[in-house]
Tab-separated table of C-alpha atoms in Angstrom:
chain	number	residue	atom	x	y	z
A	1	MET	CA	98.076	255.142	-12.585
A	2	GLU	CA	95.716	257.532	-11.083
A	3	SER	CA	95.183	255.113	-7.979
A	4	ARG	CA	99.031	254.867	-7.254
A	5	THR	CA	99.626	258.453	-7.407
A	6	ASN	CA	96.329	258.922	-4.974
A	7	GLU	CA	97.586	256.278	-2.684
A	8	GLN	CA	98.834	257.969	0.638
A	9	LYS	CA	101.843	256.819	1.880
A	10	PRO	CA	102.138	256.181	5.515
A	11	LYS	CA	103.864	258.663	7.524
A	12	PHE	CA	105.838	255.993	9.577
A	13	LYS	CA	107.594	253.075	8.236
A	14	ARG	CA	108.558	251.664	11.729
A	15	ILE	CA	107.132	252.130	15.107
A	16	CYS	CA	108.700	250.793	18.429
A	17	VAL	CA	106.379	249.527	20.840
A	18	PHE	CA	107.165	249.225	24.490
A	19	CYS	CA	105.085	246.886	26.349
A	20	GLY	CA	105.021	244.182	29.061
A	21	SER	CA	106.707	240.906	28.952
A	22	ARG	CA	103.542	239.643	30.903
A	23	ALA	CA	100.050	240.007	29.544
A	24	GLY	CA	98.387	241.481	33.116
A	25	TYR	CA	95.284	240.416	34.596
A	26	LYS	CA	92.764	242.135	32.242
A	27	ALA	CA	91.783	240.674	28.963
A	28	SER	CA	91.820	244.551	27.576
A	29	PHE	CA	95.556	244.607	27.830
A	30	SER	CA	95.740	241.585	25.486
A	31	ASP	CA	93.055	243.046	23.252
A	32	ALA	CA	95.021	246.188	22.895
A	33	ALA	CA	97.914	244.712	22.045
A	34	LEU	CA	96.314	242.668	19.365
A	35	GLU	CA	94.646	245.667	17.940
A	36	LEU	CA	97.575	247.761	17.919
A	37	GLY	CA	99.315	244.948	15.760
A	38	LYS	CA	96.291	244.846	13.408
A	39	GLN	CA	96.613	248.671	12.932
A	40	LEU	CA	100.291	248.548	12.146
A	41	VAL	CA	99.611	245.815	9.522
A	42	GLU	CA	96.614	247.569	7.976
A	43	LYS	CA	98.946	250.813	7.469
A	44	LYS	CA	101.713	248.622	6.431
A	45	ILE	CA	104.064	249.617	9.302
A	46	ASP	CA	106.700	247.649	10.566
A	47	LEU	CA	107.394	246.956	14.394
A	48	VAL	CA	110.531	247.447	16.676
A	49	TYR	CA	110.350	246.036	19.952
A	50	GLY	CA	112.504	244.783	22.978
A	51	GLY	CA	112.408	241.281	21.443
A	52	GLY	CA	110.671	238.270	23.069
A	53	SER	CA	107.837	236.256	22.678
A	54	ILE	CA	105.756	236.231	25.913
A	55	GLY	CA	103.233	238.671	27.295
A	56	LEU	CA	102.026	241.575	25.388
A	57	LYS	CA	105.219	241.476	23.346
A	58	GLY	CA	104.736	238.154	21.939
A	59	LEU	CA	100.956	239.022	21.062
A	60	ILE	CA	101.888	242.219	18.850
A	61	SER	CA	105.119	240.714	17.413
A	62	MET	CA	103.324	237.655	16.390
A	63	THR	CA	100.287	239.796	15.029
A	64	VAL	CA	102.637	242.078	13.081
A	65	PHE	CA	104.662	239.151	11.605
A	66	ASN	CA	101.599	237.083	10.836
A	67	GLY	CA	100.280	240.145	9.163
A	68	GLY	CA	103.142	240.263	6.538
A	69	CYS	CA	105.237	243.263	8.164
A	70	HIS	CA	108.826	243.028	9.218
A	71	VAL	CA	109.559	242.525	13.029
A	72	LEU	CA	112.728	243.674	14.564
A	73	GLY	CA	113.350	242.595	18.215
A	74	VAL	CA	116.237	243.937	19.993
A	75	ILE	CA	117.197	241.999	23.028
A	76	PRO	CA	120.192	242.165	25.509
A	77	LYS	CA	121.921	238.611	25.478
A	78	ALA	CA	121.612	238.240	29.238
A	79	LEU	CA	117.405	237.919	28.549
A	80	LEU	CA	117.633	235.410	25.794
A	81	SER	CA	116.885	232.453	28.076
A	82	HIS	CA	114.151	234.459	29.765
A	83	GLU	CA	112.131	235.885	26.922
A	84	ILE	CA	112.643	234.037	23.684
A	85	SER	CA	110.728	230.527	23.259
A	86	GLU	CA	109.904	231.138	19.613
A	87	THR	CA	111.087	234.047	17.713
A	88	ASN	CA	108.588	236.020	15.655
A	89	GLY	CA	110.638	238.112	13.002
A	90	GLU	CA	114.410	239.261	13.088
A	91	VAL	CA	116.298	239.202	16.389
A	92	LYS	CA	118.790	241.559	17.272
A	93	ILE	CA	121.007	240.507	20.277
A	94	VAL	CA	122.885	243.264	21.873
A	95	GLU	CA	125.326	243.963	24.992
A	96	ASP	CA	123.108	245.643	27.499
A	97	MET	CA	119.927	247.810	28.164
A	98	HIS	CA	121.777	250.796	27.023
A	99	GLN	CA	122.649	249.499	23.580
A	100	MET	CA	119.307	248.009	23.285
A	101	LYS	CA	117.358	251.040	23.534
A	102	SER	CA	119.843	253.040	21.199
A	103	GLU	CA	119.406	250.285	18.567
A	104	MET	CA	115.352	250.592	19.099
A	105	SER	CA	115.439	254.388	18.692
A	106	LYS	CA	117.553	254.271	15.914
A	107	HIS	CA	115.262	251.998	13.862
A	108	ALA	CA	112.055	253.446	14.626
A	109	ASP	CA	109.948	256.543	13.161
A	110	ALA	CA	107.891	256.999	16.381
A	111	PHE	CA	107.070	255.224	19.578
A	112	ILE	CA	104.159	253.652	21.625
A	113	ALA	CA	103.784	252.352	25.208
A	114	LEU	CA	101.346	249.845	25.855
A	115	PRO	CA	100.591	248.679	29.461
A	116	GLY	CA	103.648	247.230	30.959
A	117	GLY	CA	105.604	247.179	34.101
A	118	TYR	CA	109.047	248.888	35.405
A	119	GLY	CA	110.975	248.069	32.217
A	120	THR	CA	108.065	249.476	29.925
A	121	LEU	CA	107.881	252.566	32.417
A	122	GLU	CA	111.727	252.998	32.067
A	123	GLU	CA	111.852	253.022	28.176
A	124	LEU	CA	108.746	255.387	27.821
A	125	LEU	CA	110.525	257.908	30.560
A	126	GLU	CA	113.897	257.838	28.792
A	127	ILE	CA	112.286	258.324	25.372
A	128	ILE	CA	110.272	261.428	26.675
A	129	ALA	CA	113.485	262.699	28.288
A	130	TRP	CA	115.199	262.416	24.602
A	131	ALA	CA	112.455	264.324	23.076
A	132	GLN	CA	112.734	266.863	26.039
A	133	LEU	CA	116.500	267.012	25.464
A	134	GLY	CA	116.417	267.374	21.707
A	135	ILE	CA	117.815	264.010	20.935
A	136	HIS	CA	114.814	263.137	18.693
A	137	ASP	CA	111.502	265.006	17.511
A	138	LYS	CA	109.621	261.654	16.960
A	139	PRO	CA	106.146	261.229	18.146
A	140	VAL	CA	105.737	259.510	21.539
A	141	GLY	CA	102.406	257.849	21.876
A	142	LEU	CA	100.688	256.513	25.082
A	143	LEU	CA	98.053	253.767	24.578
A	144	ASN	CA	95.970	254.381	27.917
A	145	VAL	CA	94.040	251.365	27.990
A	146	ASP	CA	91.647	251.297	30.423
A	147	GLY	CA	93.222	254.189	32.276
A	148	TYR	CA	96.168	252.068	33.155
A	149	TYR	CA	98.395	255.217	32.796
A	150	ASN	CA	96.134	257.565	34.502
A	151	SER	CA	98.472	258.010	37.669
A	152	LEU	CA	101.362	258.310	35.655
A	153	LEU	CA	99.723	261.170	33.635
A	154	SER	CA	98.466	262.688	36.878
A	155	LEU	CA	102.166	262.919	37.985
A	156	PHE	CA	103.039	264.622	34.830
A	157	ASP	CA	100.494	267.345	35.638
A	158	LYS	CA	102.002	267.464	39.067
A	159	GLY	CA	105.421	268.000	37.693
A	160	VAL	CA	103.774	270.880	35.672
A	161	GLU	CA	102.044	272.382	39.021
A	162	GLU	CA	104.832	272.178	40.909
A	163	GLY	CA	107.186	273.832	38.318
A	164	PHE	CA	109.577	270.892	37.203
A	165	ILE	CA	107.828	270.325	33.708
A	166	GLN	CA	107.286	273.072	31.383
A	167	GLY	CA	103.691	273.240	30.123
A	168	SER	CA	104.816	272.748	26.482
A	169	GLU	CA	106.817	269.734	27.424
A	170	ARG	CA	103.761	268.161	29.056
A	171	ASN	CA	102.574	267.859	25.191
A	172	ILE	CA	105.479	265.652	24.374
A	173	VAL	CA	103.321	262.499	24.966
A	174	VAL	CA	100.286	261.899	22.554
A	175	ILE	CA	97.496	260.160	24.454
A	176	ALA	CA	94.470	258.005	23.250
A	177	ASP	CA	92.474	255.227	24.321
A	178	THR	CA	92.305	253.201	21.162
A	179	ALA	CA	95.030	252.351	18.759
A	180	ALA	CA	93.227	254.042	15.779
A	181	GLU	CA	92.951	257.031	17.388
A	182	LEU	CA	96.519	257.207	18.717
A	183	LEU	CA	98.073	256.391	15.334
A	184	ARG	CA	95.876	259.280	13.847
A	185	LYS	CA	96.977	261.823	16.718
A	186	MET	CA	100.616	260.719	16.292
A	187	GLU	CA	100.429	261.576	12.574
A	188	GLU	CA	99.478	264.931	13.252
A	189	TYR	CA	101.967	265.457	15.879
A	190	ALA	CA	104.153	268.494	15.841
A	191	PRO	CA	106.788	269.172	18.563
A	192	VAL	CA	105.676	272.678	20.483
A	193	HIS	CA	108.180	272.510	23.273
A	194	GLU	CA	111.661	274.264	23.271
A	195	LYS	CA	114.581	271.701	23.225
A	196	VAL	CA	117.476	272.022	25.742
A	197	ALA	CA	119.799	271.662	23.134
A	198	PRO	CA	119.389	271.118	19.206
A	199	LYS	CA	119.653	267.797	17.714
A	200	GLN	CA	122.391	268.440	15.527
A	201	SER	CA	124.814	268.934	18.718
A	202	TRP	CA	123.694	265.366	20.071
A	203	GLU	CA	124.439	263.796	16.673
A	204	VAL	CA	127.861	265.503	16.449
A	205	ASP	CA	128.590	264.268	20.012
A	206	GLN	CA	127.625	260.841	19.069
A	207	LEU	CA	129.868	260.973	16.096
A	208	LEU	CA	132.780	262.019	18.410
A	209	GLU	CA	132.154	259.248	20.719
A	210	SER	CA	132.337	256.575	18.058
A	211	THR	CA	135.838	258.036	16.660
């Protein structure tokens, strides 16, 4: 009984991971995807991602699925023939990219970006903007493998310097070089920025749209 009482429950039940449908040229990118997958399994955290079985997406989904955790892949039907050859876990097919991002956000307690291309960058920036606007207050993590995101982080700093991003908003993104460190930082994350609109107002708007 005592061991059950002392066992610490994970802060996150499900984490959404944005990453490339290609593996990239460096082995360190694949290694990072595998390591993040192992960390999620170790902490008994389920995976939500953009579907597919190739590139970094395939590596992390396979690792989490084989480790016994649930995997939910959300993918637009137009991409089915391009990205799915063998499925790891549950697949939810949606109409378009907008619905895909909405579904991934709904099912996740936090977000992490591994290296990736335009799609990964777009997903990452939108989820950061949603945090800034007050749509969600979930942690957004950036796994900066081999400095892959250094230029993007410099652009964020330039945005602060030039007055387009508030200094407190720069802290929306949690950054680390390793999966273990990133998850630890995300567990400690607390928003410090002033949201553009309260979360409740966004939720009310969504309810009205659905009626």
